[in-house]
Coordinates of C-alpha atoms and ligand atoms in Angstrom, one line a residue:
M1103 CA 144.5 228.1 -21.2
S1104 CA 147.0 228.2 -18.5
T1105 CA 146.4 230.6 -15.6
L1106 CA 149.3 231.6 -13.5
R1107 CA 149.2 233.3 -10.1
L1108 CA 151.8 236.1 -9.7
P1109 CA 152.2 238.7 -6.9
G1110 CA 150.5 242.1 -7.3
L1111 CA 153.0 244.2 -9.3
V1112 CA 154.5 247.5 -8.3
D1113 CA 154.9 250.2 -10.9
A1114 CA 157.5 252.4 -9.3
H1115 CA 157.2 255.3 -11.8
V1116 CA 153.8 256.8 -12.8
H1117 CA 152.4 260.2 -13.4
L1118 CA 148.8 260.2 -12.3
R1119 CA 148.5 264.0 -12.9
E1120 CA 146.4 265.0 -9.9
P1121 CA 146.3 267.9 -9.0
G1122 CA 146.4 270.2 -12.0
Y1123 CA 146.1 268.0 -15.0
E1124 CA 143.0 265.9 -14.2
Y1125 CA 141.9 266.1 -17.9
K1126 CA 144.8 263.8 -18.7
E1127 CA 144.4 261.4 -15.7
D1128 CA 143.4 261.3 -12.1
F1129 CA 143.8 259.1 -9.1
T1130 CA 140.8 257.0 -10.0
T1131 CA 141.4 256.5 -13.7
G1132 CA 145.2 256.1 -13.2
T1133 CA 144.8 253.4 -10.5
M1134 CA 142.1 251.7 -12.5
A1135 CA 144.6 251.4 -15.4
A1136 CA 147.1 250.0 -12.8
L1137 CA 144.7 247.2 -11.8
A1138 CA 144.0 246.4 -15.5
G1139 CA 147.7 246.0 -15.9
G1140 CA 148.1 243.7 -12.8
V1141 CA 149.6 246.5 -10.8
T1142 CA 148.5 246.8 -7.1
T1143 CA 150.9 249.5 -6.0
V1144 CA 152.0 252.6 -7.9
L1145 CA 154.6 255.3 -7.0
D1146 CA 153.4 258.7 -8.2
M1147 CA 155.7 261.4 -9.5
P1148 CA 155.7 265.0 -8.2
N1149 CA 155.5 267.0 -11.4
T1150 CA 151.9 267.9 -11.0
N1151 CA 150.5 271.5 -10.8
P1152 CA 151.4 272.6 -8.2
P1153 CA 154.4 270.3 -7.8
T1154 CA 154.6 268.1 -4.7
S1155 CA 157.4 270.2 -3.2
T1156 CA 156.2 271.0 0.3
P1157 CA 154.7 269.1 3.3
E1158 CA 151.3 270.8 2.7
R1159 CA 151.2 269.8 -0.9
L1160 CA 152.2 266.2 -0.1
A1161 CA 149.4 266.1 2.5
D1162 CA 146.9 267.5 0.0
K1163 CA 147.9 264.9 -2.6
A1164 CA 147.7 262.1 0.0
R1165 CA 144.1 263.2 0.8
R1166 CA 143.2 263.1 -2.8
A1167 CA 144.7 259.7 -3.3
A1168 CA 143.1 258.3 -0.2
A1169 CA 139.7 259.5 -1.4
H1170 CA 140.0 258.3 -5.0
A1171 CA 142.6 255.5 -5.6
V1172 CA 141.6 251.9 -6.2
C1173 CA 145.1 250.5 -5.6
D1174 CA 147.9 251.4 -3.2
V1175 CA 149.8 254.6 -3.9
G1176 CA 153.2 255.9 -2.7
L1177 CA 153.9 259.6 -3.4
F1178 CA 157.2 261.2 -4.3
V1179 CA 158.2 264.6 -3.2
G1180 CA 160.1 266.8 -5.7
A1181 CA 162.8 269.4 -5.5
T1182 CA 162.3 272.8 -7.0
T1183 CA 164.8 275.6 -7.7
T1184 CA 162.6 278.1 -5.8
E1185 CA 161.6 275.9 -2.7
G1186 CA 164.7 273.7 -2.6
D1187 CA 164.2 271.0 0.0
A1188 CA 161.1 272.5 1.6
Y1189 CA 159.6 269.0 1.6
L1190 CA 162.1 267.8 4.2
P1191 CA 159.8 267.7 7.3
A1192 CA 157.5 265.3 5.5
A1193 CA 160.3 263.3 3.7
D1194 CA 159.5 260.1 5.6
Q1195 CA 155.9 260.2 4.3
A1196 CA 157.1 260.1 0.7
C1197 CA 158.2 257.0 -1.1
G1198 CA 161.3 258.9 -2.1
L1199 CA 162.7 262.2 -3.4
K1200 CA 162.6 262.9 -7.2
I1201 CA 165.1 265.2 -8.7
Y1202 CA 164.9 266.2 -12.4
V1203 CA 168.2 267.2 -13.9
S1204 CA 167.3 266.6 -17.5
D1205 CA 164.7 268.0 -19.8
T1206 CA 161.1 267.0 -18.8
F1207 CA 157.4 267.9 -18.6
G1208 CA 156.5 270.5 -16.0
S1209 CA 158.5 273.0 -13.9
L1210 CA 160.7 270.7 -11.8
R1211 CA 164.2 271.1 -13.1
I1212 CA 167.3 271.6 -11.0
D1213 CA 170.1 273.1 -12.9
T1214 CA 172.9 274.1 -10.5
L1215 CA 175.5 271.9 -8.8
E1216 CA 175.1 274.1 -5.7
M1217 CA 171.5 273.1 -5.4
M1218 CA 172.3 269.4 -6.1
H1219 CA 174.8 269.5 -3.2
R1220 CA 172.2 270.9 -0.9
L1221 CA 169.5 268.4 -1.9
F1222 CA 171.8 265.3 -1.4
R1223 CA 173.3 266.8 1.8
S1224 CA 169.9 267.5 3.4
W1225 CA 168.5 264.1 2.4
A1226 CA 171.6 262.5 4.1
E1227 CA 171.2 264.6 7.2
Q1228 CA 167.5 263.7 7.5
A1229 CA 168.3 260.0 7.0
A1230 CA 170.8 260.3 9.8
Q1231 CA 167.9 261.2 12.0
V1232 CA 165.2 258.8 10.8
G1233 CA 167.2 256.1 8.8
Y1234 CA 166.4 254.5 5.4
R1235 CA 163.4 252.2 4.8
M1236 CA 165.6 250.3 2.4
A1237 CA 167.5 248.8 5.3
G1238 CA 164.3 246.8 6.1
A1239 CA 162.9 249.3 8.6
A1240 CA 159.2 250.2 8.7
H1241 CA 159.9 253.9 8.8
G1242 CA 162.5 256.2 7.4
L1243 CA 163.4 257.7 4.0
G1244 CA 163.3 256.2 0.6
P1245 CA 166.0 256.6 -2.1
V1246 CA 166.7 259.7 -4.2
A1247 CA 165.3 259.0 -7.7
V1248 CA 166.8 261.0 -10.5
H1249 CA 165.9 261.7 -14.1
A1250 CA 169.5 262.1 -15.1
E1251 CA 170.4 261.4 -18.8
E1252 CA 173.8 261.4 -20.4
L1253 CA 176.4 263.5 -18.6
M1254 CA 174.0 264.1 -15.7
A1255 CA 174.2 260.4 -14.7
P1256 CA 177.8 260.6 -13.4
V1257 CA 177.0 263.8 -11.6
C1258 CA 174.3 262.0 -9.6
L1259 CA 176.5 258.9 -9.1
A1260 CA 179.3 261.1 -7.6
L1261 CA 176.8 262.8 -5.2
S1262 CA 175.4 259.5 -4.2
H1263 CA 178.9 258.3 -3.4
I1264 CA 180.0 261.4 -1.6
Y1265 CA 176.9 261.7 0.6
A1266 CA 176.2 257.9 0.9
V1267 CA 172.6 258.4 -0.3
P1268 CA 170.9 255.5 -2.1
L1269 CA 170.4 256.6 -5.7
H1270 CA 167.8 255.2 -8.1
I1271 CA 168.3 256.3 -11.7
V1272 CA 164.9 256.2 -13.5
H1273 CA 164.3 255.2 -17.1
V1274 CA 167.8 254.4 -18.2
S1275 CA 167.8 254.2 -22.0
R1276 CA 171.3 254.5 -23.4
R1277 CA 174.3 252.0 -23.7
S1278 CA 176.6 254.6 -22.1
E1279 CA 174.3 255.0 -19.1
I1280 CA 173.7 251.3 -18.4
E1281 CA 177.4 250.5 -18.8
L1282 CA 178.2 253.4 -16.4
I1283 CA 175.8 252.0 -13.8
R1284 CA 177.3 248.5 -14.1
A1285 CA 180.7 250.1 -13.4
A1286 CA 179.3 252.1 -10.5
K1287 CA 177.7 249.1 -8.9
M1288 CA 181.0 247.2 -9.2
R1289 CA 182.6 250.1 -7.3
G1290 CA 180.1 249.8 -4.5
I1291 CA 178.1 253.0 -5.2
P1292 CA 174.6 252.5 -3.7
V1293 CA 172.8 252.8 -7.1
T1294 CA 169.8 251.0 -8.6
C1295 CA 168.1 251.6 -11.8
E1296 CA 165.0 251.1 -13.9
V1297 CA 164.1 250.6 -17.5
T1298 CA 160.7 251.3 -19.2
P1299 CA 158.9 248.9 -21.6
H1300 CA 159.0 251.5 -24.3
H1301 CA 162.8 251.7 -24.2
L1302 CA 163.0 247.9 -24.2
F1303 CA 160.5 247.3 -27.1
L1304 CA 160.7 250.5 -29.2
S1305 CA 163.6 252.3 -30.9
T1306 CA 164.3 255.3 -33.2
E1307 CA 163.3 252.9 -36.1
D1308 CA 159.7 253.1 -34.8
L1309 CA 159.5 256.9 -34.9
P1310 CA 158.3 257.3 -38.5
R1311 CA 155.4 255.0 -37.7
L1312 CA 154.6 256.4 -34.3
G1313 CA 155.2 260.2 -34.9
A1314 CA 154.2 262.1 -31.7
R1315 CA 153.0 258.9 -30.1
G1316 CA 156.7 257.9 -29.9
D1317 CA 157.8 261.2 -28.2
M1318 CA 158.9 260.9 -24.6
R1319 CA 161.9 261.8 -22.3
P1320 CA 164.3 260.1 -22.5
R1321 CA 163.7 259.9 -26.3
L1322 CA 163.5 256.6 -28.0
A1323 CA 167.1 255.4 -28.5
T1324 CA 169.0 253.5 -31.3
P1325 CA 168.7 249.8 -31.8
D1326 CA 172.2 249.5 -30.4
D1327 CA 171.1 251.3 -27.2
V1328 CA 168.1 248.9 -27.0
A1329 CA 170.4 245.9 -27.4
A1330 CA 172.6 247.3 -24.6
L1331 CA 169.6 247.3 -22.2
W1332 CA 168.9 243.6 -23.0
E1333 CA 172.6 242.7 -22.8
N1334 CA 172.8 244.3 -19.3
L1335 CA 169.5 243.0 -17.9
D1336 CA 171.4 241.8 -14.8
V1337 CA 172.1 245.5 -14.0
V1338 CA 168.4 246.5 -14.4
D1339 CA 166.7 246.4 -10.9
I1340 CA 163.2 247.5 -11.9
F1341 CA 160.9 247.6 -14.9
A1342 CA 158.6 250.6 -14.5
T1343 CA 156.3 252.3 -17.0
D1344 CA 156.8 256.0 -16.7
H1345 CA 153.1 256.1 -17.4
A1346 CA 152.8 259.7 -18.6
P1347 CA 149.4 260.3 -20.2
H1348 CA 148.8 263.3 -22.5
T1349 CA 145.8 263.6 -24.8
L1350 CA 146.2 262.8 -28.5
A1351 CA 145.0 266.4 -29.2
E1352 CA 147.9 267.8 -27.1
K1353 CA 150.2 265.5 -29.0
G1354 CA 149.0 267.2 -32.2
I1355 CA 147.3 264.0 -33.5
D1356 CA 144.1 264.5 -35.5
V1357 CA 143.9 268.2 -34.8
S1358 CA 143.8 270.9 -37.4
E1359 CA 146.4 273.1 -35.6
P1360 CA 149.1 271.0 -34.0
P1361 CA 150.7 272.6 -30.9
A1362 CA 154.2 274.0 -31.4
S1363 CA 155.8 271.9 -28.7
P1364 CA 153.7 268.8 -27.8
P1365 CA 154.3 267.4 -24.3
P1366 CA 156.5 264.3 -24.1
G1367 CA 155.3 261.1 -22.6
V1368 CA 153.2 258.0 -23.2
P1369 CA 150.8 255.9 -21.1
G1370 CA 152.1 252.5 -20.1
L1371 CA 150.3 250.9 -17.1
E1372 CA 148.0 248.6 -19.1
T1373 CA 150.6 247.3 -21.5
M1374 CA 153.7 246.6 -19.4
L1375 CA 152.8 243.1 -18.3
P1376 CA 151.6 241.8 -21.7
L1377 CA 154.7 243.1 -23.3
L1378 CA 157.0 241.5 -20.7
L1379 CA 155.0 238.2 -20.8
T1380 CA 155.4 238.2 -24.6
A1381 CA 159.2 238.6 -24.2
A1382 CA 159.0 235.6 -21.8
H1383 CA 156.9 233.7 -24.4
E1384 CA 159.7 234.4 -26.9
G1385 CA 162.4 233.2 -24.4
R1386 CA 164.0 236.6 -24.0
L1387 CA 163.0 236.8 -20.3
T1388 CA 161.9 234.4 -17.6
L1389 CA 158.8 234.8 -15.4
D1390 CA 161.2 235.1 -12.5
D1391 CA 163.0 238.1 -14.3
I1392 CA 159.6 239.8 -14.4
V1393 CA 158.5 239.1 -10.8
T1394 CA 162.0 240.2 -9.5
R1395 CA 161.9 243.5 -11.4
C1396 CA 158.1 244.3 -11.1
A1397 CA 157.5 243.2 -7.5
D1398 CA 160.4 242.0 -5.3
N1399 CA 163.0 244.7 -6.2
P1400 CA 160.8 247.8 -6.1
R1401 CA 159.4 246.6 -2.8
R1402 CA 162.9 246.3 -1.4
I1403 CA 164.3 249.5 -2.9
Y1404 CA 161.4 251.7 -1.8
G1405 CA 160.8 249.7 1.5
L1406 CA 157.2 249.1 0.6
P1407 CA 154.9 247.2 3.1
A1408 CA 153.6 243.8 2.1
Q1409 CA 150.1 243.5 0.7
P1410 CA 148.5 240.5 2.4
E1411 CA 146.2 238.2 0.4
T1412 CA 147.1 240.0 -2.8
W1413 CA 147.8 238.4 -6.1
I1414 CA 147.0 238.5 -9.8
E1415 CA 145.8 235.8 -12.2
V1416 CA 147.3 235.8 -15.7
D1417 CA 146.4 233.7 -18.7
V1418 CA 149.9 233.4 -20.1
D1419 CA 148.7 231.7 -23.3
A1420 CA 146.0 234.3 -24.3
A1421 CA 147.1 235.8 -27.7
Y1422 CA 145.6 239.0 -28.8
E1423 CA 146.2 242.5 -30.2
L1424 CA 146.8 245.5 -27.9
R1425 CA 144.2 248.1 -28.7
N1426 CA 143.3 251.7 -27.7
E1427 CA 139.6 250.7 -27.2
G1428 CA 138.8 249.6 -23.7
L1429 CA 141.8 251.1 -22.0
Q1430 CA 141.1 252.5 -18.5
T1431 CA 143.5 255.4 -18.8
K1432 CA 141.7 258.7 -19.4
V1433 CA 143.7 259.4 -22.6
G1434 CA 142.6 256.2 -24.2
W1435 CA 145.6 255.4 -26.3
T1436 CA 148.9 253.4 -26.3
P1437 CA 151.9 253.5 -28.5
F1438 CA 151.7 249.7 -28.7
A1439 CA 148.2 249.6 -30.4
G1440 CA 148.2 246.9 -33.0
Q1441 CA 151.0 244.9 -31.5
R1442 CA 150.3 241.2 -30.9
V1443 CA 151.0 240.0 -27.4
Y1444 CA 150.7 236.9 -25.2
G1445 CA 149.4 237.1 -21.7
R1446 CA 146.2 238.7 -20.3
V1447 CA 145.4 239.8 -16.7
E1448 CA 142.3 237.9 -15.8
R1449 CA 141.8 238.8 -12.1
V1450 CA 143.4 241.0 -9.5
I1451 CA 142.8 240.2 -5.8
L1452 CA 143.8 243.0 -3.4
R1453 CA 143.6 242.3 0.4
G1454 CA 141.3 239.4 -0.3
E1455 CA 138.9 241.4 -2.5
T1456 CA 138.5 240.8 -6.2
V1457 CA 139.2 244.3 -7.5
Y1458 CA 139.4 243.6 -11.2
A1459 CA 138.0 240.7 -13.3
H1460 CA 137.9 240.2 -17.1
G1461 CA 138.2 243.8 -18.2
T1462 CA 136.1 245.3 -15.4
V1463 CA 137.4 247.2 -12.3
L1464 CA 135.3 246.2 -9.3
A1465 CA 137.0 248.3 -6.6
T1466 CA 135.4 251.4 -5.2
P1467 CA 137.4 254.7 -5.3
G1468 CA 139.1 255.2 -1.9
S1469 CA 139.8 251.5 -1.3
G1470 CA 143.5 252.0 -2.2
K1471 CA 145.8 252.9 0.6
V1472 CA 148.3 255.8 0.6
L1473 CA 151.6 254.5 1.9
F1474 CA 153.8 255.9 4.6
Q1475 CA 151.3 258.4 6.0
R1476 CA 151.5 259.0 9.8
V1477 CA 148.5 257.7 11.6
G1478 CA 146.1 260.5 12.5
D1479 CA 147.3 262.8 9.8
Ligands
DOR1476 O1 158.2 261.6 -21.3 C1 158.1 262.0 -20.2 N1 157.0 262.4 -19.7 N2 159.3 262.1 -19.5 C2 159.3 262.8 -18.3 O2 160.3 262.9 -17.7 C3 158.0 263.4 -17.7 C4 156.9 262.7 -18.3 C5 155.6 263.5 -18.1 O3 155.3 263.9 -16.9 O4 154.8 263.7 -19.0
ZN1477 ZN1 158.4 260.1 -15.4

């Protein structure tokens, strides 16, 4: 057995579902899944019900997370067609702004160029007042993160360039997109991007086997697209899960009347590190590649505060099969069930406390911190 000490990981893209969809996940179960995956900070997406689109809703979500989370949590605000940039007065208390311009789960979808102009312009104007955290400051705004597939990617790149707003493109999955981002970076556009484990380790060839368990947005891509992500790994700033739990019944699995349109999305918090460590075991990645993309880069891009006395202990030689049984996520399944992996999280230490050991979460709900909240709020 060889135990390695790594920094607490950051998962910069999770859907913890609270409020509105607590039957899928909540701040306690979602952050328990994080700790089991070696993740000590998560950044939570705004497509809840109601969506996190106003200062009041952000404050409500922050209160829930502060009461229930067992790891640290940053919260995205989201743009809506009806409320536009109503989140703006609280923008510096969010980890960033999320804009959905492609098909997704929930009601957050922006579909006019006019609104896109307004959202980028007002983020830039707000940043002119308070700055960006990315520059190393303790306060200020985070980046604009976009779900922008295919032709929507260049639209967002152009707006980022025009308004000088740092852009983060989430879950990049296609050759055309990663090659475009490489070109944009070479041109000096302030863009970063992330890739999920499911787009790195699964493709359309897995769909017959996975069925609805392989349905997410962006959809699984061709083996050539997957190869392109690996070929362009130097362009990939972050590995993040897009942990998007839905119940198997909602997915239409093992139910007598499958739903007409099952929700897209798969859980990922507990399987990311073993999958990446397996790729390292096979020589496709280095440990440094993992730490850079799961800790250093998300910390820099989102301006996250350091977590003192925080680390994870990983047995990199442990060989085992990923299973649905024993998962912390409320939905209790993974599209990677049955896959053999190397690398098991043994212990997680957060601010000097052992919060996870050998399959058991030891932290009490409420011990996680909510990032970027103003003192006294
Ligand atoms: O597969 C997905 N699920 N993609 C998204 O963009 C949203 C997510 C969810 O919230 O379920
Ligand atoms: Zn997502």
